[in-house]
Tab-separated table of C-alpha atoms in Angstrom:
chain	number	residue	atom	x	y	z
A	81	MET	CA	-205.808	286.872	-45.788
A	82	ARG	CA	-206.016	290.993	-46.854
A	83	ASN	CA	-203.414	292.690	-45.419
A	84	GLY	CA	-203.795	292.931	-41.997
A	85	ARG	CA	-204.608	289.319	-41.529
A	86	SER	CA	-201.894	287.842	-43.398
A	87	LYS	CA	-199.481	289.664	-41.366
A	88	LEU	CA	-201.136	287.793	-38.167
A	89	ALA	CA	-200.906	285.089	-40.116
A	90	VAL	CA	-197.469	285.372	-40.895
A	91	LEU	CA	-196.513	286.483	-37.266
A	92	ALA	CA	-198.003	283.393	-35.927
A	93	ALA	CA	-195.752	281.591	-38.111
A	94	ILE	CA	-192.749	283.003	-37.153
A	95	PRO	CA	-191.523	280.696	-34.437
A	96	LEU	CA	-192.051	278.590	-37.656
A	97	LEU	CA	-189.334	280.505	-38.981
A	98	ALA	CA	-186.894	280.312	-36.030
A	99	ALA	CA	-187.151	276.671	-35.751
A	100	ALA	CA	-186.813	276.148	-40.140
A	101	CYS	CA	-183.294	278.640	-39.466
A	102	SER	CA	-181.313	277.033	-36.760
A	103	ASN	CA	-178.721	274.903	-36.560
A	104	GLY	CA	-179.427	274.134	-33.159
A	105	ASP	CA	-176.523	276.718	-31.755
A	106	GLU	CA	-178.071	279.550	-30.230
A	107	ASP	CA	-175.075	281.829	-31.747
A	108	SER	CA	-175.424	280.464	-34.403
A	109	GLY	CA	-176.531	283.650	-36.316
A	110	SER	CA	-173.950	285.862	-35.070
A	111	ALA	CA	-171.362	284.032	-35.464
A	112	ALA	CA	-171.937	283.460	-39.424
A	113	THR	CA	-169.782	286.536	-40.165
A	114	THR	CA	-166.476	287.847	-40.002
A	115	ASP	CA	-164.976	289.696	-36.687
A	116	THR	CA	-163.102	291.536	-39.136
A	117	GLU	CA	-163.662	294.780	-39.996
A	118	LEU	CA	-164.504	294.923	-43.912
A	119	SER	CA	-164.803	297.905	-46.755
A	120	ALA	CA	-165.891	297.742	-49.915
A	121	SER	CA	-168.765	299.160	-52.544
A	122	LEU	CA	-170.739	296.488	-53.640
A	123	THR	CA	-173.436	297.193	-56.776
A	124	GLY	CA	-175.813	294.449	-57.393
A	125	ALA	CA	-178.926	294.117	-59.170
A	126	GLY	CA	-182.004	292.277	-60.459
A	127	ALA	CA	-185.188	291.321	-58.991
A	128	SER	CA	-187.793	292.994	-57.512
A	129	PHE	CA	-189.094	289.537	-56.168
A	130	PRO	CA	-187.326	289.781	-53.074
A	131	ASP	CA	-186.484	294.036	-53.622
A	132	PRO	CA	-188.830	294.244	-49.939
A	133	LEU	CA	-186.433	291.720	-47.665
A	134	PHE	CA	-183.038	293.075	-49.806
A	135	GLN	CA	-183.272	296.626	-49.126
A	136	ASP	CA	-183.498	295.819	-44.998
A	137	TRP	CA	-180.801	292.895	-44.873
A	138	ILE	CA	-179.178	295.919	-46.801
A	139	TYR	CA	-179.805	298.653	-44.042
A	140	SER	CA	-179.883	296.413	-41.060
A	141	TYR	CA	-176.308	295.001	-42.585
A	142	GLY	CA	-174.248	298.436	-43.189
A	143	ASN	CA	-175.675	300.004	-39.575
A	144	ASP	CA	-175.584	296.530	-37.285
A	145	VAL	CA	-172.847	294.765	-38.617
A	146	GLN	CA	-170.169	296.036	-41.359
A	147	GLN	CA	-170.623	300.004	-42.020
A	148	GLY	CA	-168.001	300.201	-43.696
A	149	VAL	CA	-169.719	297.851	-46.513
A	150	ASP	CA	-172.185	300.558	-49.175
A	151	ILE	CA	-174.149	297.919	-51.101
A	152	ASN	CA	-176.029	299.193	-54.162
A	153	TYR	CA	-179.709	297.002	-54.799
A	154	GLN	CA	-181.448	298.183	-57.774
A	155	SER	CA	-184.417	296.626	-58.166
A	156	VAL	CA	-184.800	296.159	-62.198
A	157	GLY	CA	-186.324	292.958	-62.816
A	158	SER	CA	-184.155	289.517	-62.837
A	159	GLY	CA	-184.080	289.787	-67.009
A	160	ALA	CA	-181.945	293.333	-66.920
A	161	GLY	CA	-180.133	291.580	-63.621
A	162	ILE	CA	-178.937	289.128	-65.493
A	163	GLU	CA	-178.417	291.110	-67.924
A	164	GLN	CA	-176.010	293.537	-66.143
A	165	PHE	CA	-174.679	290.223	-64.781
A	166	LEU	CA	-173.337	289.117	-67.945
A	167	GLU	CA	-172.050	292.321	-68.832
A	168	GLN	CA	-170.298	292.980	-65.544
A	169	THR	CA	-171.313	295.716	-64.901
A	170	VAL	CA	-172.760	295.076	-61.261
A	171	ASP	CA	-171.172	293.069	-58.412
A	172	PHE	CA	-173.816	290.597	-57.900
A	173	GLY	CA	-177.113	289.669	-60.340
A	174	SER	CA	-180.238	288.544	-59.009
A	175	SER	CA	-183.096	286.038	-60.752
A	176	GLU	CA	-186.256	284.271	-60.129
A	177	GLU	CA	-185.107	282.407	-62.869
A	178	PHE	CA	-181.791	280.154	-62.520
A	179	LEU	CA	-178.648	280.341	-65.323
A	180	GLY	CA	-178.497	277.589	-67.636
A	181	GLU	CA	-176.186	276.285	-69.507
A	182	GLU	CA	-175.498	278.726	-71.925
A	183	GLU	CA	-175.588	281.715	-69.865
A	184	LEU	CA	-173.415	279.729	-67.431
A	185	ALA	CA	-171.170	279.613	-70.685
A	186	ALA	CA	-170.932	282.743	-71.878
A	187	ALA	CA	-170.837	284.656	-68.088
A	188	ALA	CA	-167.550	281.860	-68.042
A	189	ASP	CA	-166.268	283.787	-71.656
A	190	ALA	CA	-166.277	286.781	-70.619
A	191	ARG	CA	-164.803	286.841	-67.388
A	192	GLY	CA	-162.407	284.333	-68.235
A	193	CYS	CA	-163.900	282.185	-64.752
A	194	GLU	CA	-166.772	280.644	-63.416
A	195	ALA	CA	-170.034	281.944	-62.011
A	196	VAL	CA	-171.853	280.798	-59.310
A	197	GLN	CA	-175.168	280.729	-58.370
A	198	PHE	CA	-176.918	279.780	-55.438
A	199	PRO	CA	-180.817	280.527	-54.004
A	200	VAL	CA	-181.327	282.629	-50.818
A	201	VAL	CA	-185.136	282.276	-50.305
A	202	PHE	CA	-188.067	280.888	-51.364
A	203	GLY	CA	-191.149	283.001	-52.260
A	204	SER	CA	-194.714	283.205	-52.933
A	205	VAL	CA	-196.407	284.753	-56.394
A	206	VAL	CA	-200.101	285.799	-55.297
A	207	ILE	CA	-202.993	285.920	-57.244
A	208	ALA	CA	-204.387	289.374	-55.751
A	209	PHE	CA	-207.389	291.635	-56.233
A	210	ASN	CA	-207.951	295.395	-55.262
A	211	ASN	CA	-212.070	293.942	-53.981
A	212	PRO	CA	-211.681	293.087	-50.387
A	213	ASP	CA	-215.112	291.164	-51.320
A	214	LEU	CA	-213.207	288.673	-53.219
A	215	ASP	CA	-210.496	288.160	-50.517
A	216	GLY	CA	-209.977	284.574	-49.947
A	217	LEU	CA	-211.557	284.221	-53.818
A	218	VAL	CA	-210.631	279.954	-55.346
A	219	LEU	CA	-209.188	279.967	-58.122
A	220	ASP	CA	-206.921	276.996	-59.983
A	221	ALA	CA	-204.860	276.475	-62.829
A	222	GLN	CA	-207.059	276.335	-65.436
A	223	THR	CA	-209.500	279.446	-64.197
A	224	ILE	CA	-205.908	281.546	-64.075
A	225	ALA	CA	-205.078	280.348	-67.288
A	226	ASP	CA	-208.295	281.185	-68.735
A	227	ILE	CA	-208.151	284.883	-67.169
A	228	TYR	CA	-204.973	285.324	-68.689
A	229	SER	CA	-206.088	284.221	-72.630
A	230	THR	CA	-208.825	286.161	-71.688
A	231	GLU	CA	-211.315	283.348	-71.706
A	232	ILE	CA	-213.227	284.267	-68.549
A	233	THR	CA	-213.571	287.646	-68.392
A	234	SER	CA	-215.755	288.349	-65.362
A	235	PHE	CA	-215.969	287.746	-61.783
A	236	ASP	CA	-219.321	285.891	-62.060
A	237	ASP	CA	-218.413	283.311	-65.007
A	238	PRO	CA	-219.930	279.609	-64.386
A	239	ALA	CA	-216.028	277.902	-63.735
A	240	ILE	CA	-215.260	280.929	-61.543
A	241	ALA	CA	-218.811	279.810	-59.864
A	242	GLU	CA	-217.883	276.185	-59.725
A	243	LEU	CA	-214.947	276.924	-57.503
A	244	ASN	CA	-216.995	279.397	-55.355
A	245	PRO	CA	-220.534	277.681	-54.733
A	246	ASP	CA	-221.012	280.067	-50.744
A	247	LEU	CA	-219.574	283.446	-52.785
A	248	ASP	CA	-221.825	285.941	-54.255
A	249	LEU	CA	-219.181	286.780	-57.293
A	250	PRO	CA	-219.654	290.336	-58.462
A	251	ASP	CA	-220.155	290.906	-62.424
A	252	ASP	CA	-217.296	292.725	-62.707
A	253	GLU	CA	-215.102	292.557	-66.000
A	254	ILE	CA	-211.790	291.160	-65.406
A	255	VAL	CA	-208.788	293.173	-65.984
A	256	PRO	CA	-205.382	290.925	-66.025
A	257	VAL	CA	-202.449	292.896	-65.242
A	258	HIS	CA	-198.987	291.133	-65.914
A	259	ARG	CA	-195.344	291.828	-66.167
A	260	SER	CA	-194.411	294.227	-69.179
A	261	ASP	CA	-190.482	294.173	-68.043
A	262	SER	CA	-188.177	291.067	-68.249
A	263	SER	CA	-189.016	289.087	-65.122
A	264	GLY	CA	-188.730	286.102	-63.275
A	265	THR	CA	-191.882	286.673	-61.168
A	266	THR	CA	-193.551	286.400	-64.925
A	267	ALA	CA	-191.282	283.051	-65.042
A	268	VAL	CA	-192.327	281.080	-62.160
A	269	PHE	CA	-196.325	282.335	-62.553
A	270	THR	CA	-195.837	280.887	-66.720
A	271	HIS	CA	-194.047	277.727	-65.752
A	272	TYR	CA	-196.482	277.265	-63.400
A	273	LEU	CA	-199.479	277.837	-65.907
A	274	THR	CA	-197.333	275.427	-68.457
A	275	THR	CA	-196.980	272.839	-66.438
A	276	GLU	CA	-200.703	272.776	-64.903
A	277	VAL	CA	-202.496	273.558	-67.366
A	278	GLU	CA	-201.826	271.824	-71.496
A	279	SER	CA	-203.823	274.954	-73.582
A	280	TRP	CA	-201.701	277.269	-71.769
A	281	ALA	CA	-198.613	275.330	-72.652
A	282	ASP	CA	-199.372	274.744	-76.507
A	283	GLU	CA	-200.541	278.543	-77.076
A	284	TYR	CA	-198.445	281.262	-74.887
A	285	GLY	CA	-195.723	278.752	-73.341
A	286	GLU	CA	-192.954	279.894	-70.242
A	287	GLY	CA	-190.638	282.386	-69.408
A	288	LYS	CA	-189.227	286.108	-68.498
A	289	GLU	CA	-191.107	287.676	-71.193
A	290	LEU	CA	-193.782	286.862	-73.373
A	291	ASP	CA	-196.721	287.442	-75.545
A	292	TRP	CA	-199.649	288.174	-74.028
A	293	ALA	CA	-203.113	288.347	-74.953
A	294	PRO	CA	-204.579	291.303	-76.355
A	295	GLY	CA	-205.992	294.016	-73.727
A	296	LEU	CA	-204.112	293.088	-70.636
A	297	VAL	CA	-202.613	295.844	-68.204
A	298	GLY	CA	-199.330	296.090	-68.358
A	299	GLY	CA	-196.574	297.385	-65.091
A	300	GLN	CA	-193.097	297.407	-64.581
A	301	GLN	CA	-191.447	295.413	-61.888
A	302	ASN	CA	-193.737	293.786	-58.758
A	303	ASP	CA	-195.015	297.166	-57.770
A	304	GLY	CA	-196.128	298.537	-61.114
A	305	VAL	CA	-198.510	295.228	-61.545
A	306	ALA	CA	-199.343	295.981	-57.374
A	307	GLN	CA	-200.850	299.463	-58.340
A	308	GLY	CA	-201.840	298.149	-61.771
A	309	ILE	CA	-204.493	296.371	-59.731
A	310	SER	CA	-205.110	298.579	-57.265
A	311	GLN	CA	-205.895	301.346	-60.496
A	312	ASN	CA	-208.061	299.268	-62.375
A	313	PRO	CA	-211.345	298.357	-61.093
A	314	GLY	CA	-211.493	294.461	-61.348
A	315	GLY	CA	-207.642	294.561	-61.554
A	316	ILE	CA	-206.382	290.919	-61.189
A	317	GLY	CA	-202.191	290.257	-61.152
A	318	TYR	CA	-199.591	288.146	-59.687
A	319	VAL	CA	-197.103	289.533	-57.372
A	320	ASN	CA	-194.966	288.486	-54.920
A	321	GLN	CA	-196.686	288.436	-51.846
A	322	SER	CA	-195.211	290.965	-49.640
A	323	PHE	CA	-195.922	293.280	-52.586
A	324	ALA	CA	-199.654	292.397	-51.812
A	325	GLN	CA	-199.193	292.850	-48.419
A	326	GLU	CA	-198.053	296.118	-48.681
A	327	ALA	CA	-200.541	297.736	-51.022
A	328	GLY	CA	-203.350	295.889	-49.407
A	329	LEU	CA	-204.254	293.492	-51.751
A	330	SER	CA	-206.759	290.635	-51.634
A	331	VAL	CA	-205.463	287.358	-53.017
A	332	ALA	CA	-207.039	284.228	-54.010
A	333	GLN	CA	-206.388	280.757	-52.607
A	334	VAL	CA	-204.863	278.830	-55.069
A	335	VAL	CA	-206.251	274.626	-55.933
A	336	ASN	CA	-202.550	273.211	-55.688
A	337	ALA	CA	-201.987	269.255	-57.190
A	338	ASP	CA	-204.170	267.548	-54.007
A	339	GLY	CA	-207.180	269.763	-54.905
A	340	THR	CA	-206.885	271.979	-51.647
A	341	PRO	CA	-207.220	275.700	-52.078
A	342	ILE	CA	-204.261	277.005	-49.940
A	343	GLU	CA	-203.756	280.710	-48.878
A	344	PRO	CA	-200.520	281.980	-49.487
A	345	THR	CA	-198.649	282.494	-46.070
A	346	LEU	CA	-195.774	281.902	-44.741
A	347	GLU	CA	-196.125	277.950	-43.479
A	348	SER	CA	-197.849	277.345	-46.953
A	349	THR	CA	-194.403	278.497	-48.754
A	350	ILE	CA	-192.243	277.142	-46.363
A	351	ALA	CA	-194.851	273.979	-47.118
A	352	ALA	CA	-194.239	274.212	-50.818
A	353	SER	CA	-190.479	275.108	-50.568
A	354	GLU	CA	-189.892	271.745	-48.857
A	355	GLU	CA	-191.022	269.528	-51.304
A	356	ALA	CA	-188.140	271.180	-53.689
A	357	ASP	CA	-185.840	268.792	-54.948
A	358	VAL	CA	-182.826	270.633	-54.850
A	359	PRO	CA	-179.754	269.345	-57.368
A	360	ASP	CA	-176.097	270.042	-57.037
A	361	ASN	CA	-175.753	272.627	-59.540
A	362	PHE	CA	-179.064	274.678	-57.581
A	363	GLN	CA	-180.887	274.489	-60.799
A	364	PHE	CA	-184.337	273.829	-60.243
A	365	ALA	CA	-188.512	274.543	-59.765
A	366	ILE	CA	-190.675	274.114	-57.039
A	367	ASP	CA	-193.493	272.022	-59.631
A	368	ASP	CA	-196.789	269.468	-58.174
A	369	ILE	CA	-197.213	270.913	-54.873
A	370	GLY	CA	-199.768	269.017	-52.628
A	371	GLY	CA	-200.522	268.584	-48.592
A	372	ASP	CA	-200.818	272.307	-47.282
A	373	GLY	CA	-198.266	273.842	-49.898
A	374	TYR	CA	-199.312	276.971	-52.068
A	375	PRO	CA	-198.900	275.724	-55.918
A	376	ILE	CA	-197.659	278.968	-57.107
A	377	ALA	CA	-193.252	279.192	-55.235
A	378	GLY	CA	-190.857	280.529	-56.435
A	379	THR	CA	-186.832	280.555	-55.356
A	380	ASN	CA	-184.438	283.220	-56.126
A	381	TRP	CA	-180.960	282.897	-56.840
A	382	ILE	CA	-178.143	285.382	-56.482
A	383	PHE	CA	-174.973	285.392	-58.793
A	384	THR	CA	-171.418	285.998	-58.387
A	385	TYR	CA	-167.687	285.020	-60.017
A	386	THR	CA	-165.218	283.226	-59.387
A	387	CYS	CA	-162.402	285.757	-59.882
A	388	GLY	CA	-162.114	289.308	-60.713
A	389	TYR	CA	-163.611	291.253	-57.756
A	390	GLU	CA	-161.031	292.998	-55.037
A	391	GLN	CA	-160.286	290.959	-52.308
A	392	GLY	CA	-161.945	293.524	-49.982
A	393	ALA	CA	-165.242	293.498	-52.251
A	394	ALA	CA	-165.472	289.409	-52.513
A	395	ASP	CA	-165.105	289.138	-48.184
A	396	ALA	CA	-168.074	291.502	-48.376
A	397	ILE	CA	-170.424	289.827	-50.367
A	398	ILE	CA	-169.039	286.494	-48.991
A	399	ASP	CA	-169.990	287.242	-45.298
A	400	PHE	CA	-173.124	289.796	-45.961
A	401	TRP	CA	-174.903	287.547	-48.143
A	402	THR	CA	-173.597	283.738	-45.221
A	403	TRP	CA	-175.059	286.690	-42.612
A	404	ALA	CA	-178.655	287.531	-44.372
A	405	LEU	CA	-178.560	283.315	-44.009
A	406	THR	CA	-177.489	282.900	-40.737
A	407	ASP	CA	-178.406	285.777	-38.839
A	408	GLU	CA	-181.654	285.025	-36.650
A	409	ALA	CA	-182.784	288.277	-36.982
A	410	ALA	CA	-182.421	288.376	-40.435
A	411	GLN	CA	-184.334	285.092	-40.500
A	412	ASP	CA	-187.111	286.906	-38.657
A	413	VAL	CA	-187.216	289.812	-41.226
A	414	ALA	CA	-187.873	287.549	-44.163
A	415	GLY	CA	-190.521	285.462	-42.317
A	416	GLU	CA	-192.313	289.229	-41.372
A	417	LEU	CA	-192.688	290.129	-45.129
A	418	GLY	CA	-193.976	286.423	-46.587
A	419	TYR	CA	-190.485	284.593	-47.891
A	420	ALA	CA	-189.409	281.050	-46.026
A	421	PRO	CA	-185.883	279.932	-45.330
A	422	LEU	CA	-184.148	277.614	-47.491
A	423	GLY	CA	-183.754	275.034	-43.868
A	424	ASP	CA	-180.056	273.936	-42.367
A	425	GLU	CA	-179.368	271.371	-44.837
A	426	LEU	CA	-179.250	273.679	-47.525
A	427	THR	CA	-178.203	276.867	-46.192
A	428	ASP	CA	-175.000	274.798	-45.464
A	429	ARG	CA	-174.456	273.688	-49.164
A	430	VAL	CA	-174.934	276.902	-50.143
A	431	ILE	CA	-172.978	278.997	-48.097
A	432	ALA	CA	-170.507	276.359	-49.213
A	433	GLU	CA	-171.201	277.530	-53.178
A	434	LEU	CA	-170.797	281.398	-51.787
A	435	GLU	CA	-167.821	280.587	-50.830
A	436	LYS	CA	-166.342	280.103	-54.282
A	437	THR	CA	-166.953	283.657	-54.828
A	438	ASN	CA	-163.683	284.735	-55.462
A	439	SER	CA	-161.697	281.452	-54.850
A	440	GLU	CA	-159.950	280.971	-58.947
A	441	ASN	CA	-158.179	284.820	-57.577
A	442	GLY	CA	-156.795	282.905	-54.788
A	443	ASP	CA	-155.901	279.089	-57.061
A	444	ALA	CA	-154.245	281.323	-59.529
A	445	GLU	CA	-151.839	283.075	-57.135
A	446	GLY	CA	-151.472	279.701	-55.292
A	447	ALA	CA	-150.301	278.449	-58.930
A	448	GLU	CA	-147.801	281.325	-60.141
A	449	ASP	CA	-146.098	280.086	-55.866
A	450	ASP	CA	-145.957	277.267	-57.070
A	451	ALA	CA	-144.706	277.461	-60.633
A	452	GLU	CA	-142.266	279.827	-59.285
A	453	GLY	CA	-141.305	277.292	-57.025
A	454	ASP	CA	-140.850	274.493	-59.132
A	455	ASP	CA	-138.800	276.270	-61.111
A	456	ALA	CA	-136.213	277.338	-58.248
A	457	ASP	CA	-135.844	273.602	-57.266
A	458	ALA	CA	-135.575	272.815	-60.852
A	459	GLU	CA	-132.148	275.470	-61.076
A	460	GLU	CA	-131.094	273.729	-58.151
A	461	GLY	CA	-130.838	270.562	-59.410
A	462	ALA	CA	-129.583	271.689	-62.802
A	463	ASP	CA	-126.540	273.001	-59.867
A	464	GLU	CA	-126.046	270.501	-58.546
A	465	GLU	CA	-125.392	268.122	-61.195
């Protein structure tokens, strides 16, 4: 479960990832992008949760697919990403929390057209430690909530010992680390605790930002939390799986809805994502995960607009995300980093939604052409009369 072993588990699951991404066409990945040479400079901002994957995708796309497209993705946190998207200072936004109705209305008012949002990847939020002796420690929602509310303050607490009868637990003081910025990872983590633990829901609730219990350590973005865990003896925190892998942190098994302790792996993340009920508006959460699924799983959404882009920029946005979602090598990289694919049917739905990007620009031009044609027909009819 530590970095090396997690990596082996992920790599062993790559054939499963490839099968999940396949559309039954061996060339489906490369065929998804245009043969036209594109030229654009794009800026995106938002979640740190998918940043390792996005940076890899951006590098590969710019070097191997469309050399004329430059993409700068700024890992600033989901809250800042949504803010910058609504302020229209970036071409696309990213978050682990979807845009709600108020945010969609604000986007439409500011831009003069509708926003588009769609999921691009699933990932697990893991509970990580800097103590290798705790690798594989079993926790459940109640013990995690009690740690973050400071009801549990040491690793040998009776509640943790009950879940780990075969482990010789240290009496080290627990130092919980949380996100100090507006964070989609926090939204996923606290949504899980809120749906599973009534006392947490009553006292703390869920969201991208929280009024945490006193005495906790804060960190900026996922890498800041990983750093906070590593630098504090007894550190424990919640981060995306890829950040735990990169930092070489130990991770907990978390008891799911069926009472089974589950290790966060690519396979268990895929199992969790398959239980998601994804509506037409793509506003959903992954809840009540049982079976082989890891219970703290989240989604990353991308946000664009249906108008206001230069066509070259819109073409590049559509092409890049189509490539990322369908190219076999791109999806293999996702698996290596612990992210789970969308699956065939959902990918098709997402690409259809993605293609609405800048679509109202074309509709508006078409409407003007139709109107001009109608006026000409009317004038011609009047002359004949």
